Amino acid sequence: MRSTFMGLETAKRSLMTQQAALQTTGHNVANANTEGYTRQTVKMVASRPIEAPGMSHSTAAGQIGTGVEYNSVSRIRERFLDLQYRNENKTLANWTVRQDTLQKLETIFNEPSDTSLRSAIDNFFNSWNDLAESPEDETARKLVRENAMSMADAFNQTSKQLTELSEDLNENIEVKTTQLNTIISTIADLNGQIRRVEALGDNANDLRDQRDLLTDELSSIVNINVTEAENGDYQISIGGTPLVNGEEDTPMDSATLKGLFDSGDVNGGEIYGMIYSRDVYVVDYKRQLDTLASGLANGSMTVTIPAGSVLPEGTVLNNVIYSEASGNRTLSSDLTVTVAGINGLHKLGYSLGTPLTAGSNFFVASDGGQITAANFQVSADIQANASLIASSMRTSKDGSGTETAIKGNNTLAQLISQLGDVKIDFSSVTNGADITVNSANGFFRGMVGQLGVQTEAATRQATNSQSVVDQVNGRRTAVSGVSLDEEMSNMVVFQHAYNAAARMMTTVDEMLDRIINGTGVVGR
């Protein structure tokens, strides 16, 4: 049976429902520019009719509806787009970090430039050419020494910058690890809050937005797998290593992440890019720089010593001992031999000192070990006395038989000035690893060329990844983002519905007033 006051209840339900819709619309509008906010909507359903089929069903025709009510306020969000965004986001973050590292490496090598390491190497060999033109000039020798020291400083500084870049990446990894731990702790806390709210039958929309925003941010730090449990909890892991399980989180440290990198579980995100940049890019270029420095000083290279040159007493070349007793110190013909870098060739000549003094090691390691770019330096003796630089390969004897170097001879200076383009067997200073034969100039050009190709590739990958992320995010925004035009339209619709419900309540009120106060008064 119909209730006399049913119309009031119907109008009241409509007022409450339209009011909830208006309030949700206002919430959407207020958060139109809030990062991570997902558009919300009120789900309206017709309320249960006044009469249901049964034994006491009235004879009145049809069921009378009782109005409208809402059963949820829900987010408009597609989980597939979230998964796709996070998957692409890790790739973008990885390539962005690698691109940044390679660009820093380009800045360190600073090519092409008049102040680069290559320029220092060229100046060193050019100074030997100048010395060959004026072998008796003390100033030319000092220029050789200064350019040699400048080249050594360039090696030292470049190596130092590479070490600092590696340390900077280490610090960034620690920072990102701390950020990762903060995020997973917050997500675990949000899991508990969401579960408690939704246990009461409500949707924790705003809390879920916060959790999804943090999860998006986490996906840029490291590659993650995200699953949602039946109770609404996010379970997050890296490969098979859990990060978040309900309200429990598992803090990470840089050593653990490095182990996951080595096992292949960490394969995306900023942390992957940083570890890769440190352990691949920086290590490789530091190794190549060490190889170049060591190769210049001691690498096997083939030179041709012209006939007439006089070798120092006891020199061993091609398993032959050159000595005064053997009478073979003065070469009767050109001799092609393999020497151990600039040091080995420098020992075959003579300085300008008296008595006759053969050259010594030109470059040494500052710590006494194997030469690297970090410890590469001109020998202390030559730094202190430029006259110890050998340039002559001819000698003469006076009447008493005293042997002295011919100061005007430039044979050794000419040979050293040409070493920039002489092939060096770098395997002789790298224990056979990465065997390569190239000139010093060619080796350095190869390093710079490799760096240029890697930077170009990383830039292309970062640009492409950015386009994909923007596309996916655009699709996600189209679904979940707030459109002010749409919200304004909804506001007008809900406002009209609210006004109509209010008018309906007024009408029912007037009808009841007529029934209650305007009937049954005849005859009074």
Coordinates of C-alpha atoms in Angstrom, one line a residue:
M1 CA 0.0 0.0 0.0
R2 CA 1.3 3.4 -0.8
S3 CA 2.3 5.7 2.0
T4 CA 0.7 9.1 2.2
F5 CA 4.2 10.6 2.9
M6 CA 6.0 8.5 0.2
G7 CA 6.4 11.6 -2.0
L8 CA 8.4 13.4 0.7
E9 CA 10.7 10.4 1.1
T10 CA 11.3 10.2 -2.6
A11 CA 12.1 13.9 -2.9
K12 CA 14.4 13.6 0.1
R13 CA 16.4 10.8 -1.4
S14 CA 16.8 12.8 -4.6
L15 CA 17.9 15.8 -2.7
M16 CA 20.6 13.8 -0.8
T17 CA 21.8 12.0 -3.9
Q18 CA 22.0 15.2 -6.1
Q19 CA 23.8 16.9 -3.2
A20 CA 26.4 14.2 -3.0
A21 CA 26.9 14.4 -6.8
L22 CA 27.3 18.2 -6.5
Q23 CA 29.8 17.8 -3.6
T24 CA 31.8 15.2 -5.6
T25 CA 31.8 17.6 -8.6
G26 CA 33.1 20.3 -6.4
H27 CA 35.8 18.0 -5.1
N28 CA 36.8 17.2 -8.7
V29 CA 37.0 20.9 -9.6
A30 CA 39.0 21.7 -6.5
N31 CA 41.6 19.0 -7.4
A32 CA 41.7 19.7 -11.2
N33 CA 45.4 20.6 -10.8
T34 CA 46.4 18.2 -8.0
E35 CA 49.1 15.8 -9.1
G36 CA 48.0 12.2 -9.1
Y37 CA 44.3 13.0 -8.5
T38 CA 41.8 10.7 -10.1
R39 CA 38.4 12.0 -11.2
Q40 CA 35.6 10.7 -9.0
T41 CA 31.9 9.9 -9.8
V42 CA 28.8 9.2 -7.8
K43 CA 27.1 5.9 -8.9
M44 CA 23.4 6.5 -8.8
V45 CA 20.8 3.6 -8.8
A46 CA 17.0 3.6 -8.5
S47 CA 16.0 2.7 -5.0
R48 CA 13.9 -0.3 -4.2
P49 CA 10.2 0.0 -5.2
I50 CA 7.6 0.3 -2.5
E51 CA 6.1 -3.1 -3.2
A52 CA 7.8 -6.3 -4.1
P53 CA 6.0 -9.5 -5.3
G54 CA 4.6 -11.5 -2.4
M55 CA 1.5 -13.0 -0.8
S56 CA 0.3 -9.6 0.4
H57 CA 0.7 -7.9 -3.0
S58 CA -1.9 -5.1 -3.4
T59 CA -4.3 -5.0 -6.2
A60 CA -3.1 -1.6 -7.3
A61 CA -1.5 -1.6 -10.8
G62 CA 2.3 -1.5 -11.0
Q63 CA 5.1 -0.8 -8.6
I64 CA 5.6 2.8 -7.4
G65 CA 9.3 3.8 -7.4
T66 CA 10.8 5.3 -4.4
G67 CA 13.4 7.6 -6.1
V68 CA 17.1 7.5 -6.4
E69 CA 20.1 6.7 -4.1
Y70 CA 23.8 6.3 -4.6
N71 CA 25.7 3.3 -3.5
S72 CA 29.4 4.4 -4.1
V73 CA 31.7 7.2 -4.9
S74 CA 34.3 5.7 -7.3
R75 CA 37.5 6.6 -9.1
I76 CA 37.5 6.5 -12.8
R77 CA 40.8 4.7 -13.5
E78 CA 42.2 2.0 -15.8
R79 CA 44.7 -0.4 -14.2
F80 CA 46.0 -1.4 -17.5
L81 CA 47.2 2.1 -18.3
D82 CA 48.8 2.3 -14.8
L83 CA 50.8 -0.8 -15.5
Q84 CA 51.8 0.4 -19.0
Y85 CA 52.8 3.8 -17.6
R86 CA 55.0 2.3 -14.9
N87 CA 56.6 -0.1 -17.3
E88 CA 57.5 2.7 -19.7
N89 CA 58.5 5.1 -16.9
K90 CA 61.3 2.8 -15.7
T91 CA 62.7 2.7 -19.3
L92 CA 62.6 6.5 -19.5
A93 CA 64.3 7.0 -16.1
N94 CA 67.1 4.5 -17.1
W95 CA 67.9 6.2 -20.4
T96 CA 67.6 9.7 -18.9
V97 CA 70.3 8.9 -16.3
R98 CA 72.5 7.2 -18.9
Q99 CA 72.2 10.1 -21.2
D100 CA 73.1 12.5 -18.4
T101 CA 76.2 10.5 -17.5
L102 CA 77.4 10.3 -21.1
Q103 CA 76.9 14.0 -21.5
K104 CA 79.0 14.6 -18.4
L105 CA 81.7 12.3 -19.9
E106 CA 81.6 14.4 -23.1
T107 CA 82.2 17.5 -20.9
I108 CA 85.1 15.7 -19.2
F109 CA 86.8 14.8 -22.5
N110 CA 85.9 18.2 -23.9
E111 CA 86.2 17.4 -27.6
P112 CA 86.8 19.2 -29.8
S113 CA 88.7 21.8 -27.8
D114 CA 92.0 23.5 -27.5
T115 CA 92.1 22.7 -23.8
S116 CA 91.4 18.9 -24.1
L117 CA 93.6 16.0 -23.4
R118 CA 94.0 15.4 -27.2
S119 CA 95.3 19.0 -27.5
A120 CA 97.8 18.3 -24.7
I121 CA 99.0 15.2 -26.4
D122 CA 99.4 17.0 -29.7
N123 CA 101.3 19.8 -28.0
F124 CA 103.7 17.3 -26.5
F125 CA 104.6 15.7 -29.8
N126 CA 104.8 19.1 -31.5
S127 CA 107.3 20.3 -28.9
W128 CA 109.5 17.3 -29.8
N129 CA 109.3 18.4 -33.4
D130 CA 110.4 21.9 -32.3
L131 CA 113.3 20.3 -30.4
A132 CA 114.3 18.4 -33.5
E133 CA 114.7 21.7 -35.3
S134 CA 116.8 23.2 -32.6
P135 CA 118.4 20.2 -30.7
E136 CA 121.0 22.4 -29.0
D137 CA 118.4 25.0 -27.7
E138 CA 117.9 24.7 -24.0
T139 CA 114.6 26.6 -24.3
A140 CA 113.2 23.9 -26.7
R141 CA 114.1 21.3 -24.1
K142 CA 112.2 23.2 -21.4
L143 CA 109.2 23.4 -23.7
V144 CA 109.3 19.7 -24.1
R145 CA 109.4 19.3 -20.4
E146 CA 106.5 21.7 -19.8
N147 CA 104.3 20.2 -22.5
A148 CA 105.1 16.7 -21.1
M149 CA 104.1 17.9 -17.6
S150 CA 101.0 19.6 -19.1
M151 CA 100.0 16.3 -20.8
A152 CA 100.6 14.4 -17.5
D153 CA 98.4 16.9 -15.7
A154 CA 95.7 16.5 -18.3
F155 CA 95.8 12.7 -17.8
N156 CA 95.7 13.2 -14.0
Q157 CA 92.8 15.7 -14.1
T158 CA 90.7 13.6 -16.6
S159 CA 91.2 10.5 -14.4
K160 CA 90.3 12.5 -11.3
Q161 CA 87.1 13.8 -13.0
L162 CA 86.1 10.2 -13.9
T163 CA 86.7 9.1 -10.3
E164 CA 84.6 12.0 -9.1
L165 CA 81.8 11.1 -11.5
S166 CA 81.9 7.6 -10.2
E167 CA 81.7 8.9 -6.6
D168 CA 78.9 11.2 -7.6
L169 CA 77.0 8.2 -9.0
N170 CA 77.6 6.3 -5.8
E171 CA 76.1 9.2 -3.8
N172 CA 73.1 9.4 -6.1
I173 CA 72.5 5.7 -5.7
E174 CA 72.5 6.2 -1.9
V175 CA 70.1 9.1 -2.2
K176 CA 67.8 7.2 -4.5
T177 CA 67.9 4.1 -2.2
T178 CA 66.9 6.3 0.8
Q179 CA 64.1 7.8 -1.3
L180 CA 63.0 4.2 -2.3
N181 CA 62.9 3.2 1.3
T182 CA 60.8 6.2 2.3
I183 CA 58.3 5.6 -0.5
I184 CA 57.8 1.9 0.3
S185 CA 57.4 2.7 4.0
T186 CA 54.7 5.2 3.1
I187 CA 52.9 2.8 0.7
A188 CA 52.9 0.1 3.4
D189 CA 51.3 2.7 5.8
L190 CA 48.7 3.6 3.2
N191 CA 47.9 0.0 2.6
G192 CA 46.8 -0.2 6.3
Q193 CA 44.8 3.0 6.1
I194 CA 43.0 2.0 2.9
R195 CA 42.2 -1.5 4.3
R196 CA 40.7 0.0 7.5
V197 CA 38.6 2.6 5.6
E198 CA 37.3 0.1 3.0
A199 CA 36.5 -2.5 5.7
L200 CA 33.6 -0.1 6.6
G201 CA 32.2 -0.3 3.1
D202 CA 33.6 3.0 1.7
N203 CA 36.0 3.6 -1.1
A204 CA 39.3 5.2 0.1
N205 CA 39.6 7.2 -3.2
D206 CA 42.0 9.9 -2.1
L207 CA 44.2 7.5 -0.2
R208 CA 44.4 5.3 -3.2
D209 CA 45.4 8.3 -5.3
Q210 CA 48.2 9.0 -2.9
R211 CA 49.3 5.4 -3.1
D212 CA 49.2 5.3 -6.9
L213 CA 51.2 8.5 -7.1
L214 CA 53.9 7.1 -4.9
T215 CA 53.9 3.9 -6.9
D216 CA 54.4 5.9 -10.1
E217 CA 57.3 7.7 -8.5
L218 CA 58.7 4.4 -7.3
S219 CA 58.6 3.0 -10.9
S220 CA 61.0 5.7 -12.0
I221 CA 63.5 4.8 -9.3
V222 CA 63.6 1.0 -10.0
N223 CA 61.6 -1.5 -12.0
I224 CA 58.8 -2.9 -9.9
N225 CA 56.0 -5.5 -10.1
V226 CA 52.8 -4.4 -8.5
T227 CA 49.8 -6.6 -7.7
E228 CA 46.7 -5.8 -5.7
A229 CA 45.5 -8.3 -3.2
E230 CA 41.8 -9.0 -2.6
N231 CA 41.8 -6.9 0.5
G232 CA 43.1 -3.9 -1.5
D233 CA 46.7 -4.1 -0.4
Y234 CA 49.5 -3.4 -2.9
Q235 CA 52.2 -6.0 -3.0
I236 CA 55.3 -4.6 -4.6
S237 CA 58.5 -6.5 -5.5
I238 CA 61.7 -6.2 -7.6
G239 CA 61.9 -9.5 -9.4
G240 CA 61.4 -12.0 -6.6
T241 CA 62.5 -9.7 -3.9
P242 CA 59.5 -8.2 -1.9
L243 CA 59.5 -4.5 -1.1
V244 CA 55.9 -4.1 0.2
N245 CA 53.6 -6.8 1.5
G246 CA 50.5 -5.3 3.2
E247 CA 51.7 -3.1 6.0
E248 CA 55.2 -4.6 6.0
D249 CA 58.0 -3.1 3.9
T250 CA 61.5 -4.4 3.3
P251 CA 64.2 -1.7 3.3
M252 CA 66.9 -1.9 0.6
D253 CA 70.5 -0.8 0.7
S254 CA 72.9 -0.1 -2.2
A255 CA 74.7 -3.4 -1.8
T256 CA 71.5 -5.3 -2.1
L257 CA 70.5 -3.4 -5.1
K258 CA 73.9 -4.0 -6.7
G259 CA 73.4 -7.7 -6.1
L260 CA 69.9 -7.5 -7.8
F261 CA 71.5 -5.6 -10.7
D262 CA 74.1 -8.4 -11.1
S263 CA 71.4 -11.0 -11.1
G264 CA 69.3 -9.2 -13.6
D265 CA 66.4 -8.4 -11.3
V266 CA 67.1 -4.7 -11.3
N267 CA 66.8 -3.9 -15.0
G268 CA 65.2 -0.4 -15.2
G269 CA 64.7 2.9 -13.4
E270 CA 67.1 5.5 -12.2
I271 CA 69.1 3.1 -9.9
Y272 CA 69.7 0.7 -12.8
G273 CA 70.9 3.7 -15.0
M274 CA 73.2 4.9 -12.3
I275 CA 74.7 1.5 -11.6
Y276 CA 75.1 0.8 -15.3
S277 CA 76.7 4.2 -15.9
R278 CA 79.1 3.7 -13.0
D279 CA 80.1 0.1 -13.7
V280 CA 80.1 0.2 -17.5
Y281 CA 80.5 3.7 -18.9
V282 CA 82.8 5.3 -16.3
V283 CA 84.8 2.1 -15.7
D284 CA 85.3 1.6 -19.4
Y285 CA 86.5 5.1 -20.1
K286 CA 88.8 5.1 -17.1
R287 CA 90.3 1.8 -18.2
Q288 CA 90.8 3.1 -21.8
L289 CA 92.4 6.3 -20.4
D290 CA 94.7 4.2 -18.2
T291 CA 95.6 2.1 -21.3
L292 CA 96.4 5.1 -23.3
A293 CA 98.7 6.6 -20.6
S294 CA 100.5 3.3 -20.0
G295 CA 100.7 2.6 -23.8
L296 CA 102.3 6.0 -24.4
A297 CA 104.9 5.4 -21.7
N298 CA 105.6 1.7 -22.2
G299 CA 103.5 0.2 -24.9
S300 CA 105.2 -1.9 -27.6
M301 CA 105.8 0.2 -30.8
T302 CA 107.9 -0.4 -33.8
V303 CA 110.4 2.3 -35.0
T304 CA 113.2 2.4 -37.5
I305 CA 116.5 3.7 -36.2
P306 CA 118.5 5.2 -39.0
A307 CA 122.0 4.0 -40.0
G308 CA 124.8 5.8 -38.2
S309 CA 123.0 6.0 -34.9
V310 CA 125.1 4.9 -31.9
L311 CA 123.3 2.8 -29.3
P312 CA 124.1 3.0 -25.6
E313 CA 126.5 0.4 -24.2
G314 CA 124.7 -2.9 -23.4
T315 CA 121.5 -2.1 -25.3
V316 CA 119.4 -5.2 -26.1
L317 CA 117.3 -5.0 -29.2
N318 CA 115.8 -8.0 -31.1
N319 CA 117.7 -10.3 -28.8
V320 CA 121.0 -8.7 -29.8
I321 CA 123.4 -7.0 -27.4
Y322 CA 125.0 -3.9 -28.7
S323 CA 128.3 -3.2 -27.1
E324 CA 131.7 -1.6 -27.7
A325 CA 133.3 -5.0 -27.4
S326 CA 131.1 -6.4 -30.1
G327 CA 131.8 -3.3 -32.3
N328 CA 128.1 -3.1 -33.2
R329 CA 127.0 0.0 -31.3
T330 CA 127.2 2.1 -34.5
L331 CA 124.5 0.9 -36.8
S332 CA 125.7 0.2 -40.3
S333 CA 122.2 0.2 -41.7
D334 CA 118.7 1.1 -40.7
L335 CA 117.4 -1.0 -37.8
T336 CA 113.7 -1.7 -37.3
V337 CA 113.0 -2.6 -33.7
T338 CA 110.2 -2.8 -31.1
V339 CA 110.6 -0.5 -28.1
A340 CA 108.7 -0.1 -24.9
G341 CA 107.0 3.2 -25.6
I342 CA 108.4 6.6 -25.2
N343 CA 110.4 5.4 -22.2
G344 CA 112.0 2.6 -24.2
L345 CA 112.9 4.9 -27.1
H346 CA 114.1 7.7 -24.9
K347 CA 116.7 5.2 -23.4
L348 CA 118.3 4.8 -26.8
G349 CA 119.4 8.4 -27.0
Y350 CA 121.7 10.7 -25.1
S351 CA 121.2 13.9 -23.1
L352 CA 123.6 16.8 -23.4
G353 CA 125.4 16.1 -20.1
T354 CA 129.0 15.2 -19.7
P355 CA 130.2 12.5 -19.4
L356 CA 128.0 10.6 -22.0
T357 CA 124.6 9.9 -20.4
A358 CA 121.9 7.7 -22.0
G359 CA 118.3 8.7 -21.5
S360 CA 116.2 7.3 -18.7
N361 CA 112.5 6.7 -18.2
F362 CA 110.7 9.8 -19.4
F363 CA 107.4 9.0 -17.7
V364 CA 106.9 7.2 -14.4
A365 CA 104.2 6.3 -12.0
S366 CA 104.0 8.7 -9.0
D367 CA 103.3 5.9 -6.7
G368 CA 105.9 3.5 -8.1
G369 CA 103.4 1.1 -9.5
Q370 CA 102.1 0.4 -13.0
I371 CA 101.5 3.6 -14.9
T372 CA 97.8 4.7 -15.0
A373 CA 96.2 8.0 -16.0
A374 CA 95.9 8.9 -12.3
N375 CA 99.6 8.5 -11.4
F376 CA 101.1 9.4 -14.8
Q377 CA 103.9 11.9 -14.4
V378 CA 107.2 13.1 -15.9
S379 CA 110.2 11.7 -14.0
A380 CA 111.4 13.8 -11.1
D381 CA 114.9 14.0 -12.6
I382 CA 113.7 15.5 -15.9
Q383 CA 111.3 17.8 -14.0
A384 CA 114.3 19.1 -12.1
N385 CA 116.7 19.3 -15.0
A386 CA 115.5 19.6 -18.6
S387 CA 119.0 19.0 -20.0
L388 CA 118.4 15.3 -19.1
I389 CA 116.0 15.0 -22.0
A390 CA 117.7 12.9 -24.7
S391 CA 117.5 14.1 -28.3
S392 CA 120.8 12.8 -29.9
M393 CA 121.7 9.4 -31.2
R394 CA 125.1 10.2 -32.4
T395 CA 128.4 10.4 -30.4
S396 CA 132.0 11.5 -31.0
K397 CA 135.3 10.8 -29.3
D398 CA 138.1 13.3 -28.7
G399 CA 141.8 12.6 -28.8
S400 CA 141.7 11.0 -25.3
G401 CA 138.9 8.6 -26.3
T402 CA 136.3 10.4 -24.2
E403 CA 132.9 9.9 -25.8
T404 CA 130.3 12.7 -25.9
A405 CA 126.9 13.2 -27.5
I406 CA 126.7 15.3 -30.6
K407 CA 124.5 18.1 -29.5
G408 CA 123.4 19.1 -32.9
N409 CA 122.0 15.6 -33.7
N410 CA 118.2 15.4 -33.7
T411 CA 117.6 11.7 -34.5
L412 CA 115.9 10.8 -31.3
A413 CA 113.8 14.0 -31.2
Q414 CA 112.5 13.3 -34.7
L415 CA 111.6 9.7 -33.8
I416 CA 109.7 10.7 -30.7
S417 CA 107.9 13.5 -32.5
Q418 CA 106.5 10.9 -34.9
L419 CA 105.2 8.5 -32.2
G420 CA 101.8 10.2 -32.1
D421 CA 100.9 8.3 -35.3
V422 CA 103.0 5.2 -34.7
K423 CA 101.0 2.0 -34.0
I424 CA 101.1 0.9 -30.4
D425 CA 100.4 -2.6 -29.2
F426 CA 98.3 -1.7 -26.2
S427 CA 97.9 -5.4 -25.2
S428 CA 101.5 -5.2 -24.0
V429 CA 100.3 -3.0 -21.1
T430 CA 96.9 -4.6 -20.5
N431 CA 97.9 -8.2 -19.9
G432 CA 96.3 -9.2 -23.2
A433 CA 92.9 -7.9 -22.4
D434 CA 91.1 -5.9 -25.1
I435 CA 94.0 -6.4 -27.5
T436 CA 94.1 -3.5 -29.9
V437 CA 96.8 -2.0 -32.1
N438 CA 96.5 1.7 -32.8
S439 CA 98.3 5.0 -32.7
A440 CA 97.9 7.2 -29.7
N441 CA 96.0 9.7 -31.8
G442 CA 93.9 6.9 -33.3
F443 CA 93.2 5.4 -29.9
F444 CA 92.0 8.7 -28.5
R445 CA 89.9 9.4 -31.5
G446 CA 88.3 6.0 -31.1
M447 CA 87.5 6.8 -27.5
V448 CA 85.8 10.0 -28.4
G449 CA 84.0 8.5 -31.4
Q450 CA 82.7 5.7 -29.2
L451 CA 81.5 8.2 -26.6
G452 CA 79.7 10.3 -29.3
V453 CA 77.9 7.2 -30.7
Q454 CA 76.8 6.1 -27.2
T455 CA 75.6 9.6 -26.3
E456 CA 73.6 9.8 -29.5
A457 CA 72.1 6.4 -28.9
A458 CA 71.2 7.3 -25.3
T459 CA 69.7 10.6 -26.4
R460 CA 67.6 8.9 -29.1
Q461 CA 66.4 6.2 -26.6
A462 CA 65.5 8.9 -24.0
T463 CA 63.6 10.9 -26.5
N464 CA 61.7 7.9 -27.8
S465 CA 60.9 6.8 -24.2
Q466 CA 59.7 10.3 -23.3
S467 CA 57.3 10.2 -26.3
V468 CA 55.9 6.8 -25.3
V469 CA 55.5 7.9 -21.6
D470 CA 53.8 11.1 -22.7
Q471 CA 51.4 9.2 -25.0
V472 CA 50.5 6.7 -22.2
N473 CA 50.1 9.4 -19.7
G474 CA 47.9 11.3 -22.1
R475 CA 45.6 8.3 -22.5
R476 CA 45.6 7.9 -18.7
T477 CA 44.8 11.6 -18.2
A478 CA 42.0 11.4 -20.7
V479 CA 40.4 8.6 -18.6
S480 CA 41.3 9.8 -15.1
G481 CA 41.9 13.5 -15.4
V482 CA 39.5 16.2 -14.4
S483 CA 37.9 18.1 -17.4
L484 CA 36.6 21.4 -16.1
D485 CA 34.2 21.7 -19.0
E486 CA 32.7 18.3 -18.2
E487 CA 32.5 19.1 -14.5
M488 CA 30.7 22.4 -15.3
S489 CA 28.2 20.5 -17.4
N490 CA 27.6 17.9 -14.7
M491 CA 27.2 20.7 -12.1
V492 CA 24.4 22.2 -14.2
V493 CA 22.7 18.8 -14.5
F494 CA 22.9 18.0 -10.8
Q495 CA 21.8 21.5 -9.9
H496 CA 18.7 21.3 -12.0
A497 CA 18.0 17.8 -10.6
Y498 CA 18.4 19.2 -7.0
N499 CA 16.1 22.2 -7.8
A500 CA 13.5 19.9 -9.3
A501 CA 13.6 17.6 -6.2
A502 CA 13.2 20.6 -4.0
R503 CA 10.2 21.7 -6.1
M504 CA 8.8 18.2 -5.8
M505 CA 9.1 18.3 -2.1
T506 CA 7.3 21.7 -2.0
T507 CA 4.5 20.2 -4.2
V508 CA 4.1 17.2 -2.0
D509 CA 4.0 19.5 1.0
E510 CA 1.2 21.6 -0.5
M511 CA -0.8 18.4 -1.4
L512 CA -0.5 17.2 2.2
D513 CA -1.4 20.6 3.5
R514 CA -4.6 20.5 1.4
I515 CA -5.4 17.0 2.6
I516 CA -4.7 17.7 6.2
N517 CA -6.0 21.2 6.6
G518 CA -8.4 21.7 3.7
T519 CA -10.6 18.6 3.8
G520 CA -13.3 17.5 6.3
V521 CA -14.3 21.1 7.2
V522 CA -17.9 21.0 5.6
G523 CA -20.5 21.7 8.2
R524 CA -18.2 23.1 10.8

